[in-house]
Amino acid sequence: MKSAVRQQHVARAKIIKAMAHPSRLFIIEELHDKERCVGELTEMIGVDASTVSKHLTVLKNAGLVMDEKRGNSIFYTLRCPCIMDFIGCVEDVLSTNAEENAAVLKCLNRGTKK
Amino acid sequence: MKSAVRQQHVARAKIIKAMAHPSRLFIIEELHDKERCVGELTEMIGVDASTVSKHLTVLKNAGLVMDEKRGNSIFYTLRCPCIMDFIGCVEDVLSTNAEENAAVLKCLNRGTKK
DNA sequence: TGGCTATTTGGCTATATTGCCAAATACCAG
DNA sequence: CTGGTATTTGGCAATATAGCCAAATAGCCA
């Protein structure tokens, strides 16, 4: 693979990898509605605050969120709302998979019945 | 976080994680153009055939590709072309990041020049 | 059958990721 | 300054991932 193309895929993979975790997906969706501080997200997700902080660092390094300190808290916002389109695409895949599974199940049932 | 919501994010994260690797992104793009067998992809990517095979297994388990044996080879195809929209979204993020970086650089230059 | 090609599987090592805890840091209110 | 809250950092253990090699499997052709 040519190096320039390779580099392009590495760059894209970095962004995608940053989204590839349930808690981080949750954060992205939550921030789409409104800005949130670490404490709020921590309570919603239900893991240690330091863990949430690290997830937010991952998202920030990928350029997906921004932070802003106000008073005693740090508020995070989504930097690219287009990210939600992204999640829409994933849902399409999931529903395709679900249909397939349903078809397979139906097929199996037909086989065993009788 | 409620369990149902949590499960939804776990399911989505699985799909996204399957895409979160440079070689797998390459494979997805390549399969968007046309079906390919393992050998072709192996040569294009330039890693061991067993590694490519494992990447394809990851993509297949996520429901992103399908395989079909014909003759001596196994051909892989993209199951959800919508995946390419997904990559378009990633490019949006990358260009947003690039603009930001450009702005920062400009700002720095302005600072040092004088 | 035997040899050949294509692909997958198992095993291994190196590296990366996740999550917790404890400690450090930053900021606000008295 | 002191105490309290919010967040990040460092360190550690458990687990997951990526890649290679060697071996197993599957199908073709002679």
mmCIF file of C-alpha atoms (C1' of nucleotides) in Angstrom:
data_model
loop_
_atom_site.group_PDB
_atom_site.id
_atom_site.type_symbol
_atom_site.label_atom_id
_atom_site.label_comp_id
_atom_site.label_asym_id
_atom_site.label_seq_id
_atom_site.Cartn_x
_atom_site.Cartn_y
_atom_site.Cartn_z
ATOM 1 C CA MET A 1 0.000 0.000 0.000
ATOM 2 C CA LYS A 2 1.360 3.414 -0.859
ATOM 3 C CA SER A 3 2.512 5.464 2.062
ATOM 4 C CA ALA A 4 0.218 8.468 1.504
ATOM 5 C CA VAL A 5 -2.835 6.239 1.308
ATOM 6 C CA ARG A 6 -1.615 4.332 4.307
ATOM 7 C CA GLN A 7 -1.262 7.548 6.283
ATOM 8 C CA GLN A 8 -4.781 8.539 5.367
ATOM 9 C CA HIS A 9 -6.110 5.300 6.754
ATOM 10 C CA VAL A 10 -4.064 5.655 9.901
ATOM 11 C CA ALA A 11 -5.529 9.122 10.456
ATOM 12 C CA ARG A 12 -9.070 7.923 9.912
ATOM 13 C CA ALA A 13 -8.569 4.906 12.126
ATOM 14 C CA LYS A 14 -7.466 7.178 14.962
ATOM 15 C CA ILE A 15 -10.740 9.075 14.849
ATOM 16 C CA ILE A 16 -12.787 5.917 14.610
ATOM 17 C CA LYS A 17 -10.874 4.209 17.390
ATOM 18 C CA ALA A 18 -11.629 7.149 19.651
ATOM 19 C CA MET A 19 -15.322 6.437 19.153
ATOM 20 C CA ALA A 20 -15.004 2.674 19.539
ATOM 21 C CA HIS A 21 -16.020 2.347 23.173
ATOM 22 C CA PRO A 22 -19.495 2.194 24.727
ATOM 23 C CA SER A 23 -18.821 4.909 27.301
ATOM 24 C CA ARG A 24 -17.312 7.211 24.733
ATOM 25 C CA LEU A 25 -20.259 6.700 22.403
ATOM 26 C CA PHE A 26 -22.518 7.589 25.281
ATOM 27 C CA ILE A 27 -20.523 10.741 25.970
ATOM 28 C CA ILE A 28 -20.687 11.785 22.332
ATOM 29 C CA GLU A 29 -24.428 11.372 22.241
ATOM 30 C CA GLU A 30 -24.884 13.168 25.511
ATOM 31 C CA LEU A 31 -22.763 16.090 24.392
ATOM 32 C CA HIS A 32 -24.801 16.331 21.245
ATOM 33 C CA ASP A 33 -27.754 17.431 23.365
ATOM 34 C CA LYS A 34 -25.879 19.841 25.579
ATOM 35 C CA GLU A 35 -22.536 20.522 27.173
ATOM 36 C CA ARG A 36 -21.716 18.513 30.269
ATOM 37 C CA CYS A 37 -19.073 18.595 32.944
ATOM 38 C CA VAL A 38 -17.043 15.571 34.030
ATOM 39 C CA GLY A 39 -19.046 15.058 37.198
ATOM 40 C CA GLU A 40 -22.345 14.862 35.346
ATOM 41 C CA LEU A 41 -21.006 12.364 32.855
ATOM 42 C CA THR A 42 -19.420 10.330 35.633
ATOM 43 C CA GLU A 43 -22.725 10.002 37.428
ATOM 44 C CA MET A 44 -24.585 9.093 34.234
ATOM 45 C CA ILE A 45 -22.098 6.441 33.191
ATOM 46 C CA GLY A 46 -21.425 5.028 36.623
ATOM 47 C CA VAL A 47 -17.681 4.435 36.553
ATOM 48 C CA ASP A 48 -14.822 6.122 38.345
ATOM 49 C CA ALA A 49 -14.330 9.827 37.614
ATOM 50 C CA SER A 50 -10.738 9.221 36.605
ATOM 51 C CA THR A 51 -11.923 6.733 34.016
ATOM 52 C CA VAL A 52 -14.347 9.252 32.555
ATOM 53 C CA SER A 53 -11.615 11.847 32.526
ATOM 54 C CA LYS A 54 -9.425 9.510 30.524
ATOM 55 C CA HIS A 55 -12.207 8.814 28.053
ATOM 56 C CA LEU A 56 -12.645 12.545 27.597
ATOM 57 C CA THR A 57 -8.926 12.914 26.978
ATOM 58 C CA VAL A 58 -9.141 10.299 24.249
ATOM 59 C CA LEU A 59 -12.018 12.157 22.609
ATOM 60 C CA LYS A 60 -10.212 15.465 22.913
ATOM 61 C CA ASN A 61 -7.009 14.130 21.396
ATOM 62 C CA ALA A 62 -9.011 12.858 18.444
ATOM 63 C CA GLY A 63 -10.514 16.320 18.007
ATOM 64 C CA LEU A 64 -14.038 15.149 18.723
ATOM 65 C CA VAL A 65 -14.731 17.312 21.768
ATOM 66 C CA MET A 66 -13.582 20.613 23.225
ATOM 67 C CA ASP A 67 -13.378 21.663 26.841
ATOM 68 C CA GLU A 68 -13.871 24.940 28.604
ATOM 69 C CA LYS A 69 -13.205 25.674 32.235
ATOM 70 C CA ARG A 70 -15.884 27.705 33.977
ATOM 71 C CA GLY A 71 -15.761 28.217 37.712
ATOM 72 C CA ASN A 72 -14.868 25.017 39.420
ATOM 73 C CA SER A 73 -15.897 22.714 36.582
ATOM 74 C CA ILE A 74 -14.752 21.820 33.107
ATOM 75 C CA PHE A 75 -17.458 21.651 30.485
ATOM 76 C CA TYR A 76 -17.132 19.501 27.417
ATOM 77 C CA THR A 77 -18.860 20.094 24.096
ATOM 78 C CA LEU A 78 -19.047 18.171 20.833
ATOM 79 C CA ARG A 79 -16.812 19.718 18.225
ATOM 80 C CA CYS A 80 -18.326 18.067 15.148
ATOM 81 C CA PRO A 81 -22.079 17.478 15.299
ATOM 82 C CA CYS A 82 -21.713 15.530 12.061
ATOM 83 C CA ILE A 83 -20.548 12.714 14.280
ATOM 84 C CA MET A 84 -24.161 11.852 14.859
ATOM 85 C CA ASP A 85 -24.616 11.028 11.161
ATOM 86 C CA PHE A 86 -21.878 8.577 11.748
ATOM 87 C CA ILE A 87 -23.868 6.843 14.435
ATOM 88 C CA GLY A 88 -26.866 6.768 12.129
ATOM 89 C CA CYS A 89 -24.757 4.733 9.696
ATOM 90 C CA VAL A 90 -23.879 2.289 12.433
ATOM 91 C CA GLU A 91 -27.544 1.827 13.214
ATOM 92 C CA ASP A 92 -28.118 0.954 9.569
ATOM 93 C CA VAL A 93 -25.555 -1.806 9.855
ATOM 94 C CA LEU A 94 -27.131 -3.071 13.046
ATOM 95 C CA SER A 95 -30.577 -3.228 11.524
ATOM 96 C CA THR A 96 -29.219 -5.001 8.472
ATOM 97 C CA ASN A 97 -27.632 -7.528 10.805
ATOM 98 C CA ALA A 98 -30.859 -7.878 12.752
ATOM 99 C CA GLU A 99 -32.859 -8.590 9.597
ATOM 100 C CA GLU A 100 -30.350 -11.185 8.574
ATOM 101 C CA ASN A 101 -30.544 -12.844 11.965
ATOM 102 C CA ALA A 102 -34.317 -12.835 11.862
ATOM 103 C CA ALA A 103 -34.220 -14.467 8.443
ATOM 104 C CA VAL A 104 -31.809 -17.126 9.654
ATOM 105 C CA LEU A 105 -33.939 -17.855 12.708
ATOM 106 C CA LYS A 106 -37.056 -18.150 10.601
ATOM 107 C CA CYS A 107 -35.220 -20.519 8.321
ATOM 108 C CA LEU A 108 -34.056 -22.640 11.248
ATOM 109 C CA ASN A 109 -37.540 -22.811 12.725
ATOM 110 C CA ARG A 110 -38.948 -23.903 9.427
ATOM 111 C CA GLY A 111 -36.343 -26.652 9.394
ATOM 112 C CA THR A 112 -37.073 -28.010 12.888
ATOM 113 C CA LYS A 113 -40.823 -27.644 12.735
ATOM 114 C CA LYS A 114 -42.427 -30.746 11.187
ATOM 115 C CA MET B 1 -26.754 4.136 32.832
ATOM 116 C CA LYS B 2 -29.769 1.965 32.128
ATOM 117 C CA SER B 3 -29.006 -1.484 30.893
ATOM 118 C CA ALA B 4 -30.921 -1.270 27.624
ATOM 119 C CA VAL B 5 -29.177 1.939 26.656
ATOM 120 C CA ARG B 6 -25.893 0.457 27.733
ATOM 121 C CA GLN B 7 -26.482 -2.580 25.536
ATOM 122 C CA GLN B 8 -27.216 -0.334 22.603
ATOM 123 C CA HIS B 9 -23.895 1.404 23.017
ATOM 124 C CA VAL B 10 -22.072 -1.880 23.397
ATOM 125 C CA ALA B 11 -23.599 -3.071 20.122
ATOM 126 C CA ARG B 12 -22.658 0.098 18.315
ATOM 127 C CA ALA B 13 -19.165 0.096 19.739
ATOM 128 C CA LYS B 14 -18.639 -3.410 18.391
ATOM 129 C CA ILE B 15 -19.357 -2.262 14.853
ATOM 130 C CA ILE B 16 -17.195 0.812 15.189
ATOM 131 C CA LYS B 17 -14.342 -1.096 16.766
ATOM 132 C CA ALA B 18 -14.358 -3.465 13.811
ATOM 133 C CA MET B 19 -13.652 -0.476 11.565
ATOM 134 C CA ALA B 20 -11.035 1.059 13.854
ATOM 135 C CA HIS B 21 -7.915 -0.214 12.143
ATOM 136 C CA PRO B 22 -6.054 1.136 9.108
ATOM 137 C CA SER B 23 -5.945 -2.190 7.273
ATOM 138 C CA ARG B 24 -9.601 -2.849 7.895
ATOM 139 C CA LEU B 25 -10.536 0.601 6.654
ATOM 140 C CA PHE B 26 -8.536 -0.104 3.549
ATOM 141 C CA ILE B 27 -10.351 -3.387 3.053
ATOM 142 C CA ILE B 28 -13.732 -1.729 3.450
ATOM 143 C CA GLU B 29 -12.902 0.895 0.858
ATOM 144 C CA GLU B 30 -11.491 -1.648 -1.513
ATOM 145 C CA LEU B 31 -14.560 -3.862 -1.233
ATOM 146 C CA HIS B 32 -16.743 -0.877 -1.960
ATOM 147 C CA ASP B 33 -15.313 -0.826 -5.477
ATOM 148 C CA LYS B 34 -15.485 -4.533 -6.097
ATOM 149 C CA GLU B 35 -15.304 -7.902 -4.443
ATOM 150 C CA ARG B 36 -11.836 -9.186 -3.625
ATOM 151 C CA CYS B 37 -10.322 -12.444 -2.504
ATOM 152 C CA VAL B 38 -7.951 -12.782 0.430
ATOM 153 C CA GLY B 39 -4.888 -13.102 -1.762
ATOM 154 C CA GLU B 40 -5.582 -9.840 -3.592
ATOM 155 C CA LEU B 41 -6.110 -7.933 -0.366
ATOM 156 C CA THR B 42 -3.003 -9.485 1.150
ATOM 157 C CA GLU B 43 -0.866 -8.283 -1.717
ATOM 158 C CA MET B 44 -2.365 -4.797 -1.628
ATOM 159 C CA ILE B 45 -1.890 -4.377 2.098
ATOM 160 C CA GLY B 46 1.469 -6.059 2.371
ATOM 161 C CA VAL B 47 1.135 -8.071 5.568
ATOM 162 C CA ASP B 48 0.920 -11.780 6.221
ATOM 163 C CA ALA B 49 -2.067 -13.566 4.689
ATOM 164 C CA SER B 50 -3.054 -14.926 8.085
ATOM 165 C CA THR B 51 -3.236 -11.383 9.409
ATOM 166 C CA VAL B 52 -5.522 -10.329 6.571
ATOM 167 C CA SER B 53 -7.641 -13.380 7.165
ATOM 168 C CA LYS B 54 -8.057 -12.375 10.792
ATOM 169 C CA HIS B 55 -8.999 -8.828 9.836
ATOM 170 C CA LEU B 56 -11.626 -10.232 7.502
ATOM 171 C CA THR B 57 -12.968 -12.405 10.298
ATOM 172 C CA VAL B 58 -13.337 -9.324 12.478
ATOM 173 C CA LEU B 59 -15.251 -7.531 9.731
ATOM 174 C CA LYS B 60 -17.417 -10.564 9.098
ATOM 175 C CA ASN B 61 -18.290 -11.000 12.773
ATOM 176 C CA ALA B 62 -19.353 -7.372 12.885
ATOM 177 C CA GLY B 63 -21.612 -7.963 9.906
ATOM 178 C CA LEU B 64 -19.725 -5.557 7.678
ATOM 179 C CA VAL B 65 -18.683 -8.004 4.989
ATOM 180 C CA MET B 66 -19.883 -11.283 3.509
ATOM 181 C CA ASP B 67 -17.866 -14.058 1.954
ATOM 182 C CA GLU B 68 -18.544 -16.454 -0.839
ATOM 183 C CA LYS B 69 -16.401 -19.351 -1.894
ATOM 184 C CA ARG B 70 -15.922 -19.729 -5.630
ATOM 185 C CA GLY B 71 -13.463 -22.226 -6.957
ATOM 186 C CA ASN B 72 -10.304 -22.145 -4.996
ATOM 187 C CA SER B 73 -10.783 -18.668 -3.581
ATOM 188 C CA ILE B 74 -13.018 -16.899 -1.117
ATOM 189 C CA PHE B 75 -14.411 -13.590 -2.271
ATOM 190 C CA TYR B 76 -15.398 -10.908 0.167
ATOM 191 C CA THR B 77 -17.982 -8.206 -0.456
ATOM 192 C CA LEU B 78 -19.192 -5.207 1.501
ATOM 193 C CA ARG B 79 -22.527 -5.896 3.127
ATOM 194 C CA CYS B 80 -23.542 -2.309 3.872
ATOM 195 C CA PRO B 81 -22.412 0.244 1.309
ATOM 196 C CA CYS B 82 -23.683 2.929 3.711
ATOM 197 C CA ILE B 83 -20.421 2.377 5.534
ATOM 198 C CA MET B 84 -18.846 4.751 3.086
ATOM 199 C CA ASP B 85 -21.033 7.596 4.382
ATOM 200 C CA PHE B 86 -19.486 6.827 7.681
ATOM 201 C CA ILE B 87 -16.023 7.420 6.328
ATOM 202 C CA GLY B 88 -17.203 10.685 4.817
ATOM 203 C CA CYS B 89 -18.139 11.806 8.332
ATOM 204 C CA VAL B 90 -14.666 10.928 9.556
ATOM 205 C CA GLU B 91 -13.179 13.041 6.814
ATOM 206 C CA ASP B 92 -15.310 15.947 8.014
ATOM 207 C CA VAL B 93 -13.781 15.623 11.448
ATOM 208 C CA LEU B 94 -10.301 15.427 9.999
ATOM 209 C CA SER B 95 -10.788 18.564 7.957
ATOM 210 C CA THR B 96 -12.225 20.386 10.948
ATOM 211 C CA ASN B 97 -9.131 19.367 12.886
ATOM 212 C CA ALA B 98 -6.907 20.464 10.045
ATOM 213 C CA GLU B 99 -8.534 23.898 9.905
ATOM 214 C CA GLU B 100 -8.099 24.256 13.624
ATOM 215 C CA ASN B 101 -4.439 23.331 13.379
ATOM 216 C CA ALA B 102 -3.920 25.775 10.554
ATOM 217 C CA ALA B 103 -5.509 28.518 12.641
ATOM 218 C CA VAL B 104 -3.307 27.697 15.609
ATOM 219 C CA LEU B 105 -0.181 27.694 13.460
ATOM 220 C CA LYS B 106 -1.099 31.034 11.917
ATOM 221 C CA CYS B 107 -1.639 32.408 15.375
ATOM 222 C CA LEU B 108 1.725 31.115 16.580
ATOM 223 C CA ASN B 109 3.514 32.589 13.587
ATOM 224 C CA ARG B 110 1.888 35.925 14.188
ATOM 225 C CA GLY B 111 3.161 35.715 17.730
ATOM 226 C CA THR B 112 6.793 34.956 16.904
ATOM 227 C CA LYS B 113 7.009 37.229 13.890
ATOM 228 C CA LYS B 114 7.337 40.837 15.070
ATOM 229 C "C1'" DT C 1 -4.124 -40.273 -4.888
ATOM 230 C "C1'" DG C 2 -0.621 -36.564 -4.730
ATOM 231 C "C1'" DG C 3 0.761 -32.075 -5.354
ATOM 232 C "C1'" DC C 4 -0.543 -27.338 -5.537
ATOM 233 C "C1'" DT C 5 -2.852 -23.078 -4.202
ATOM 234 C "C1'" DA C 6 -5.838 -20.428 -1.084
ATOM 235 C "C1'" DT C 7 -7.353 -19.663 3.350
ATOM 236 C "C1'" DT C 8 -7.917 -20.359 8.263
ATOM 237 C "C1'" DT C 9 -6.429 -21.741 12.898
ATOM 238 C "C1'" DG C 10 -3.382 -22.149 16.918
ATOM 239 C "C1'" DG C 11 0.304 -20.458 19.398
ATOM 240 C "C1'" DC C 12 3.313 -17.014 20.727
ATOM 241 C "C1'" DT C 13 5.141 -12.238 21.817
ATOM 242 C "C1'" DA C 14 4.776 -7.408 21.990
ATOM 243 C "C1'" DT C 15 1.946 -3.719 22.676
ATOM 244 C "C1'" DA C 16 -2.336 -1.161 23.783
ATOM 245 C "C1'" DT C 17 -6.495 -0.488 26.414
ATOM 246 C "C1'" DT C 18 -9.510 -0.265 30.371
ATOM 247 C "C1'" DG C 19 -10.545 0.556 34.946
ATOM 248 C "C1'" DC C 20 -9.485 1.125 39.695
ATOM 249 C "C1'" DC C 21 -7.059 3.522 43.528
ATOM 250 C "C1'" DA C 22 -4.271 7.036 45.480
ATOM 251 C "C1'" DA C 23 -2.097 11.243 44.934
ATOM 252 C "C1'" DA C 24 -1.552 15.686 42.665
ATOM 253 C "C1'" DT C 25 -3.581 19.887 40.912
ATOM 254 C "C1'" DA C 26 -6.845 23.706 40.343
ATOM 255 C "C1'" DC C 27 -10.204 26.566 41.964
ATOM 256 C "C1'" DC C 28 -13.746 28.457 45.036
ATOM 257 C "C1'" DA C 29 -15.593 29.981 49.608
ATOM 258 C "C1'" DG C 30 -14.723 31.400 54.256
ATOM 259 C "C1'" DC D 1 -4.392 30.258 54.497
ATOM 260 C "C1'" DT D 2 -7.776 26.157 55.194
ATOM 261 C "C1'" DG D 3 -11.078 23.126 53.814
ATOM 262 C "C1'" DG D 4 -13.890 21.320 50.187
ATOM 263 C "C1'" DT D 5 -15.140 20.178 45.462
ATOM 264 C "C1'" DA D 6 -13.837 19.041 40.637
ATOM 265 C "C1'" DT D 7 -10.639 17.114 37.626
ATOM 266 C "C1'" DT D 8 -6.374 15.025 36.056
ATOM 267 C "C1'" DT D 9 -2.225 12.144 36.528
ATOM 268 C "C1'" DG D 10 0.563 8.109 37.740
ATOM 269 C "C1'" DG D 11 0.769 3.454 38.693
ATOM 270 C "C1'" DC D 12 -0.858 -1.122 38.538
ATOM 271 C "C1'" DA D 13 -3.356 -5.493 37.052
ATOM 272 C "C1'" DA D 14 -6.365 -7.663 33.854
ATOM 273 C "C1'" DT D 15 -7.623 -8.165 29.351
ATOM 274 C "C1'" DA D 16 -7.613 -7.420 24.345
ATOM 275 C "C1'" DT D 17 -5.294 -6.674 19.940
ATOM 276 C "C1'" DA D 18 -1.961 -7.189 16.053
ATOM 277 C "C1'" DG D 19 1.349 -9.503 13.788
ATOM 278 C "C1'" DC D 20 4.246 -13.409 12.615
ATOM 279 C "C1'" DC D 21 5.176 -18.362 11.896
ATOM 280 C "C1'" DA D 22 3.915 -23.074 11.456
ATOM 281 C "C1'" DA D 23 0.438 -26.294 10.876
ATOM 282 C "C1'" DA D 24 -4.247 -27.618 9.516
ATOM 283 C "C1'" DT D 25 -7.949 -27.477 6.150
ATOM 284 C "C1'" DA D 26 -10.319 -27.201 1.671
ATOM 285 C "C1'" DG D 27 -10.633 -27.441 -3.106
ATOM 286 C "C1'" DC D 28 -8.551 -27.871 -7.801
ATOM 287 C "C1'" DC D 29 -6.047 -30.448 -11.359
ATOM 288 C "C1'" DA D 30 -3.348 -34.033 -13.287
#
